[in-house]
mmCIF file of C-alpha atoms in Angstrom:
data_model
loop_
_atom_site.group_PDB
_atom_site.id
_atom_site.type_symbol
_atom_site.label_atom_id
_atom_site.label_comp_id
_atom_site.label_asym_id
_atom_site.label_seq_id
_atom_site.Cartn_x
_atom_site.Cartn_y
_atom_site.Cartn_z
ATOM 1 C CA ASP A 1 -0.131 -0.109 -0.144
ATOM 2 C CA ALA A 2 1.734 2.877 -1.317
ATOM 3 C CA ARG A 3 1.874 6.203 0.973
ATOM 4 C CA VAL A 4 3.043 9.532 0.723
ATOM 5 C CA THR A 5 5.944 9.843 3.760
ATOM 6 C CA GLN A 6 6.962 13.142 5.530
ATOM 7 C CA THR A 7 9.974 13.895 7.882
ATOM 8 C CA PRO A 8 10.477 14.980 10.573
ATOM 9 C CA ARG A 9 6.632 13.768 12.289
ATOM 10 C CA ASP A 10 7.405 16.637 15.096
ATOM 11 C CA LYS A 11 9.583 19.410 15.148
ATOM 12 C CA VAL A 12 10.224 21.901 17.999
ATOM 13 C CA THR A 13 12.076 24.912 17.257
ATOM 14 C CA GLU A 14 12.717 28.489 18.421
ATOM 15 C CA MET A 15 11.992 31.572 16.596
ATOM 16 C CA GLY A 16 14.187 32.204 14.283
ATOM 17 C CA GLN A 17 15.777 29.171 13.352
ATOM 18 C CA GLU A 18 15.684 27.679 9.916
ATOM 19 C CA VAL A 19 12.994 24.697 9.437
ATOM 20 C CA THR A 20 13.227 21.930 6.685
ATOM 21 C CA MET A 21 10.464 19.828 5.761
ATOM 22 C CA ARG A 22 10.739 16.732 3.560
ATOM 23 C CA CYS A 23 8.258 14.728 1.619
ATOM 24 C CA GLN A 24 8.256 11.690 -0.672
ATOM 25 C CA PRO A 25 5.327 11.439 -2.918
ATOM 26 C CA ILE A 26 3.909 8.357 -4.074
ATOM 27 C CA LEU A 27 5.937 6.616 -6.621
ATOM 28 C CA GLY A 28 4.965 7.495 -10.212
ATOM 29 C CA HIS A 29 2.942 10.532 -8.854
ATOM 30 C CA ASN A 30 3.629 13.691 -10.874
ATOM 31 C CA THR A 31 1.810 16.154 -8.642
ATOM 32 C CA VAL A 32 2.886 17.625 -5.114
ATOM 33 C CA PHE A 33 1.177 19.811 -2.755
ATOM 34 C CA TRP A 34 1.896 21.510 0.262
ATOM 35 C CA TYR A 35 -0.741 22.204 2.865
ATOM 36 C CA ARG A 36 -0.777 23.748 6.212
ATOM 37 C CA GLN A 37 -3.503 23.038 8.931
ATOM 38 C CA THR A 38 -4.518 25.276 11.780
ATOM 39 C CA MET A 39 -7.541 25.419 13.921
ATOM 40 C CA MET A 40 -8.253 28.760 12.666
ATOM 41 C CA GLN A 41 -7.328 28.694 9.087
ATOM 42 C CA GLY A 42 -8.186 24.843 8.150
ATOM 43 C CA LEU A 43 -6.359 23.326 5.454
ATOM 44 C CA GLU A 44 -4.646 25.990 3.382
ATOM 45 C CA LEU A 45 -2.722 25.512 -0.169
ATOM 46 C CA LEU A 46 0.864 26.649 0.199
ATOM 47 C CA ALA A 47 2.422 25.207 -3.074
ATOM 48 C CA TYR A 48 1.909 23.067 -5.886
ATOM 49 C CA PHE A 49 4.428 21.202 -8.342
ATOM 50 C CA ARG A 50 3.252 19.398 -11.396
ATOM 51 C CA ASN A 51 6.233 17.064 -12.993
ATOM 52 C CA ARG A 52 8.642 18.997 -10.355
ATOM 53 C CA ALA A 53 7.731 22.307 -11.658
ATOM 54 C CA PRO A 54 6.467 24.959 -9.285
ATOM 55 C CA LEU A 55 2.977 25.934 -10.709
ATOM 56 C CA ASP A 56 1.386 28.324 -7.921
ATOM 57 C CA ASP A 57 2.907 29.148 -4.238
ATOM 58 C CA SER A 58 0.245 32.000 -4.099
ATOM 59 C CA GLY A 59 -0.365 30.602 -0.633
ATOM 60 C CA MET A 60 3.068 30.782 0.643
ATOM 61 C CA PRO A 61 4.414 33.776 2.404
ATOM 62 C CA LYS A 62 7.431 34.526 -0.082
ATOM 63 C CA ASP A 63 9.718 36.136 2.419
ATOM 64 C CA ARG A 64 10.411 33.375 4.641
ATOM 65 C CA PHE A 65 8.842 29.900 2.996
ATOM 66 C CA SER A 66 10.224 28.414 -0.036
ATOM 67 C CA ALA A 67 9.413 25.174 -1.809
ATOM 68 C CA GLU A 68 11.467 22.967 -4.050
ATOM 69 C CA MET A 69 11.563 19.495 -5.759
ATOM 70 C CA PRO A 70 14.895 18.547 -6.021
ATOM 71 C CA ASP A 71 13.864 15.607 -7.683
ATOM 72 C CA ALA A 72 10.819 13.493 -8.365
ATOM 73 C CA THR A 73 10.980 11.198 -5.275
ATOM 74 C CA LEU A 74 12.018 14.608 -2.885
ATOM 75 C CA ALA A 75 9.760 17.531 -2.211
ATOM 76 C CA THR A 76 11.058 20.241 0.504
ATOM 77 C CA LEU A 77 9.330 23.230 2.201
ATOM 78 C CA LYS A 78 11.916 25.192 4.327
ATOM 79 C CA ILE A 79 10.783 28.264 6.696
ATOM 80 C CA GLN A 80 13.652 30.563 7.447
ATOM 81 C CA PRO A 81 13.299 32.483 9.742
ATOM 82 C CA SER A 82 10.604 30.947 11.531
ATOM 83 C CA GLU A 83 7.966 32.803 13.824
ATOM 84 C CA PRO A 84 5.412 31.235 16.539
ATOM 85 C CA ARG A 85 2.672 31.956 13.916
ATOM 86 C CA ASP A 86 4.314 29.644 11.891
ATOM 87 C CA SER A 87 3.253 26.831 14.359
ATOM 88 C CA ALA A 88 0.872 24.455 12.532
ATOM 89 C CA VAL A 89 0.468 20.890 11.043
ATOM 90 C CA TYR A 90 2.047 20.829 7.235
ATOM 91 C CA PHE A 91 0.895 18.221 5.261
ATOM 92 C CA CYS A 92 2.504 16.999 1.768
ATOM 93 C CA ALA A 93 -0.099 15.563 -0.650
ATOM 94 C CA SER A 94 0.680 13.690 -3.874
ATOM 95 C CA GLY A 95 -1.569 12.624 -6.950
ATOM 96 C CA LEU A 96 -1.251 11.199 -10.485
ATOM 97 C CA GLY A 97 -2.195 14.184 -12.614
ATOM 98 C CA ASP A 98 -4.391 17.241 -12.684
ATOM 99 C CA GLY A 99 -8.012 16.420 -11.532
ATOM 100 C CA GLU A 100 -7.066 13.429 -9.792
ATOM 101 C CA THR A 101 -7.364 12.383 -6.032
ATOM 102 C CA GLN A 102 -4.677 13.688 -3.833
ATOM 103 C CA TYR A 103 -3.136 11.495 -1.388
ATOM 104 C CA PHE A 104 -2.121 13.190 1.907
ATOM 105 C CA GLY A 105 1.304 12.332 3.916
ATOM 106 C CA PRO A 106 1.164 11.945 7.980
ATOM 107 C CA GLY A 107 2.036 15.422 8.467
ATOM 108 C CA THR A 108 4.628 17.454 10.203
ATOM 109 C CA ARG A 109 3.594 19.165 13.345
ATOM 110 C CA LEU A 110 5.469 21.991 13.633
ATOM 111 C CA LEU A 111 5.970 24.120 16.996
ATOM 112 C CA VAL A 112 7.910 27.621 17.056
ATOM 113 C CA LEU A 113 8.650 28.721 20.468
ATOM 114 C CA GLY B 1 -11.660 32.447 -6.560
ATOM 115 C CA GLU B 2 -13.491 29.432 -5.256
ATOM 116 C CA ASN B 3 -15.545 29.629 -1.883
ATOM 117 C CA VAL B 4 -16.476 26.775 -0.013
ATOM 118 C CA GLU B 5 -18.652 26.691 2.973
ATOM 119 C CA GLN B 6 -19.606 23.618 5.040
ATOM 120 C CA HIS B 7 -22.282 22.863 7.685
ATOM 121 C CA PRO B 8 -22.610 22.168 10.192
ATOM 122 C CA SER B 9 -19.534 22.250 12.272
ATOM 123 C CA THR B 10 -20.192 19.871 14.665
ATOM 124 C CA LEU B 11 -22.831 17.083 14.431
ATOM 125 C CA SER B 12 -23.510 14.223 17.190
ATOM 126 C CA VAL B 13 -25.649 11.108 16.419
ATOM 127 C CA GLN B 14 -26.199 8.245 18.108
ATOM 128 C CA GLU B 15 -24.834 4.670 16.750
ATOM 129 C CA GLY B 16 -27.069 3.405 13.980
ATOM 130 C CA ASP B 17 -28.312 7.157 13.233
ATOM 131 C CA SER B 18 -27.612 8.697 9.686
ATOM 132 C CA ALA B 19 -25.647 11.910 9.358
ATOM 133 C CA VAL B 20 -25.449 14.351 6.823
ATOM 134 C CA ILE B 21 -23.048 16.989 5.848
ATOM 135 C CA LYS B 22 -23.615 19.578 3.492
ATOM 136 C CA CYS B 23 -21.251 22.063 1.261
ATOM 137 C CA THR B 24 -21.578 24.970 -1.002
ATOM 138 C CA TYR B 25 -19.321 26.069 -3.527
ATOM 139 C CA SER B 26 -19.292 29.283 -5.365
ATOM 140 C CA ASP B 27 -17.421 28.552 -8.865
ATOM 141 C CA SER B 28 -19.869 27.142 -11.486
ATOM 142 C CA ALA B 29 -16.636 25.747 -13.285
ATOM 143 C CA SER B 30 -16.007 23.319 -10.387
ATOM 144 C CA ASN B 31 -16.117 19.862 -11.501
ATOM 145 C CA TYR B 32 -14.514 17.558 -8.747
ATOM 146 C CA PHE B 33 -15.964 17.151 -5.321
ATOM 147 C CA PRO B 34 -13.962 14.932 -2.778
ATOM 148 C CA TRP B 35 -14.621 14.185 0.854
ATOM 149 C CA TYR B 36 -11.862 13.551 3.342
ATOM 150 C CA LYS B 37 -12.212 11.988 6.816
ATOM 151 C CA GLN B 38 -9.507 12.905 9.425
ATOM 152 C CA GLU B 39 -9.121 11.103 12.866
ATOM 153 C CA LEU B 40 -7.450 13.000 15.805
ATOM 154 C CA GLY B 41 -3.852 13.345 14.869
ATOM 155 C CA LYS B 42 -3.780 11.513 11.719
ATOM 156 C CA ARG B 43 -3.831 12.342 7.945
ATOM 157 C CA PRO B 44 -6.716 13.418 5.763
ATOM 158 C CA GLN B 45 -8.114 10.564 3.972
ATOM 159 C CA LEU B 46 -10.300 10.119 0.905
ATOM 160 C CA ILE B 47 -13.641 8.339 1.795
ATOM 161 C CA ILE B 48 -15.538 9.221 -1.456
ATOM 162 C CA ASP B 49 -15.495 11.830 -4.484
ATOM 163 C CA ILE B 50 -17.649 12.964 -7.197
ATOM 164 C CA ARG B 51 -17.397 14.626 -10.233
ATOM 165 C CA SER B 52 -19.551 17.273 -12.143
ATOM 166 C CA ASN B 53 -21.192 14.711 -14.885
ATOM 167 C CA VAL B 54 -22.622 12.273 -12.056
ATOM 168 C CA GLY B 55 -25.415 13.348 -9.144
ATOM 169 C CA GLU B 56 -24.766 10.612 -6.779
ATOM 170 C CA LYS B 57 -22.251 8.145 -5.733
ATOM 171 C CA LYS B 58 -22.494 5.525 -3.353
ATOM 172 C CA ASP B 59 -19.964 3.268 -1.392
ATOM 173 C CA GLN B 60 -21.366 1.092 1.097
ATOM 174 C CA ARG B 61 -22.619 3.196 4.053
ATOM 175 C CA ILE B 62 -21.592 6.511 2.485
ATOM 176 C CA ALA B 63 -22.935 8.387 -0.448
ATOM 177 C CA VAL B 64 -22.335 11.729 -2.047
ATOM 178 C CA THR B 65 -24.825 13.893 -3.654
ATOM 179 C CA LEU B 66 -24.162 16.815 -6.161
ATOM 180 C CA ASN B 67 -26.736 19.133 -7.080
ATOM 181 C CA LYS B 68 -24.867 21.624 -10.084
ATOM 182 C CA THR B 69 -27.619 24.243 -10.530
ATOM 183 C CA ALA B 70 -27.845 24.854 -6.864
ATOM 184 C CA LYS B 71 -24.062 24.413 -6.620
ATOM 185 C CA HIS B 72 -24.008 22.328 -3.361
ATOM 186 C CA PHE B 73 -23.261 18.721 -2.509
ATOM 187 C CA SER B 74 -23.509 16.552 0.604
ATOM 188 C CA LEU B 75 -22.264 13.489 2.510
ATOM 189 C CA HIS B 76 -24.513 10.686 3.924
ATOM 190 C CA ILE B 77 -23.331 8.608 6.287
ATOM 191 C CA THR B 78 -25.904 5.430 7.498
ATOM 192 C CA GLU B 79 -25.957 3.272 10.333
ATOM 193 C CA THR B 80 -23.196 5.456 11.716
ATOM 194 C CA GLN B 81 -20.778 3.538 13.970
ATOM 195 C CA PRO B 82 -18.390 4.988 16.728
ATOM 196 C CA GLU B 83 -15.388 4.508 14.215
ATOM 197 C CA ASP B 84 -16.920 6.985 12.110
ATOM 198 C CA SER B 85 -16.047 9.810 14.491
ATOM 199 C CA ALA B 86 -13.625 12.267 13.000
ATOM 200 C CA VAL B 87 -13.707 15.406 11.252
ATOM 201 C CA TYR B 88 -14.941 15.539 7.769
ATOM 202 C CA PHE B 89 -13.918 18.197 5.204
ATOM 203 C CA CYS B 90 -15.380 18.340 1.726
ATOM 204 C CA ALA B 91 -13.412 20.298 -1.090
ATOM 205 C CA ALA B 92 -13.900 21.628 -4.590
ATOM 206 C CA SER B 93 -11.631 21.688 -7.412
ATOM 207 C CA ASN B 94 -12.240 23.416 -10.783
ATOM 208 C CA PRO B 95 -9.525 24.247 -13.837
ATOM 209 C CA ARG B 96 -10.146 27.634 -14.228
ATOM 210 C CA THR B 97 -7.105 28.253 -11.898
ATOM 211 C CA GLY B 98 -4.968 26.209 -14.529
ATOM 212 C CA PHE B 99 -4.737 23.312 -12.335
ATOM 213 C CA GLN B 100 -6.621 21.134 -10.142
ATOM 214 C CA LYS B 101 -6.492 23.411 -7.182
ATOM 215 C CA LEU B 102 -8.888 22.033 -3.973
ATOM 216 C CA VAL B 103 -10.464 24.447 -2.056
ATOM 217 C CA PHE B 104 -11.409 22.836 1.407
ATOM 218 C CA GLY B 105 -14.661 23.367 3.625
ATOM 219 C CA THR B 106 -14.075 24.279 7.412
ATOM 220 C CA GLY B 107 -14.691 20.734 8.348
ATOM 221 C CA THR B 108 -17.451 18.909 10.556
ATOM 222 C CA ARG B 109 -16.551 17.508 13.782
ATOM 223 C CA LEU B 110 -18.830 13.952 13.953
ATOM 224 C CA LEU B 111 -19.317 12.351 16.964
ATOM 225 C CA VAL B 112 -20.954 8.777 16.957
ATOM 226 C CA SER B 113 -21.944 7.981 20.744
ATOM 227 C CA PRO B 114 -22.683 4.099 21.297
#
């Protein structure tokens, strides 16, 4: 049963530190999404990749967030510098083409002190 | 852009009862409507989805209905069980943005009491 994997599962850091979250999409999937989930805002789309190319990152604070796909098996989301308001659960999801089902990873729970 | 509203925010039922969660969307071009179930501390998992060329879809105890004219869709769970307790999210997606961006509702917390 293929699944999206994410690391780390939990991260506690201090304000100002760099945070890197990693995602391994399901083998063969060509779309990757990064979401942020908070109680107040729900599930928000941060970035979207198709065939490793970033197609939309309008939901991402550009000054501190960056998302990349170094290769087809790895997607990264980086926050530098981190702030307490970045505390949330970050989910990666992958899919097979546009308009297809998105499968979520287990999430990275981030706490910025 | 697309806006998805979901009601109710919480729903409590007795085991064996039916549960209905409703969502409305704003963009008539939306053509894909998935429902996700998220248990506490877990990932959202797709439980059923429907496309705009279909009015209803069933999978055992769950069903989804779509009314394109009214721009709303609903999740129906029959014979609820305690393990159905979770947060349920609806979403809508359309190609107008150039890709199939999912816009999620705010979630419904379903509690099924034994």
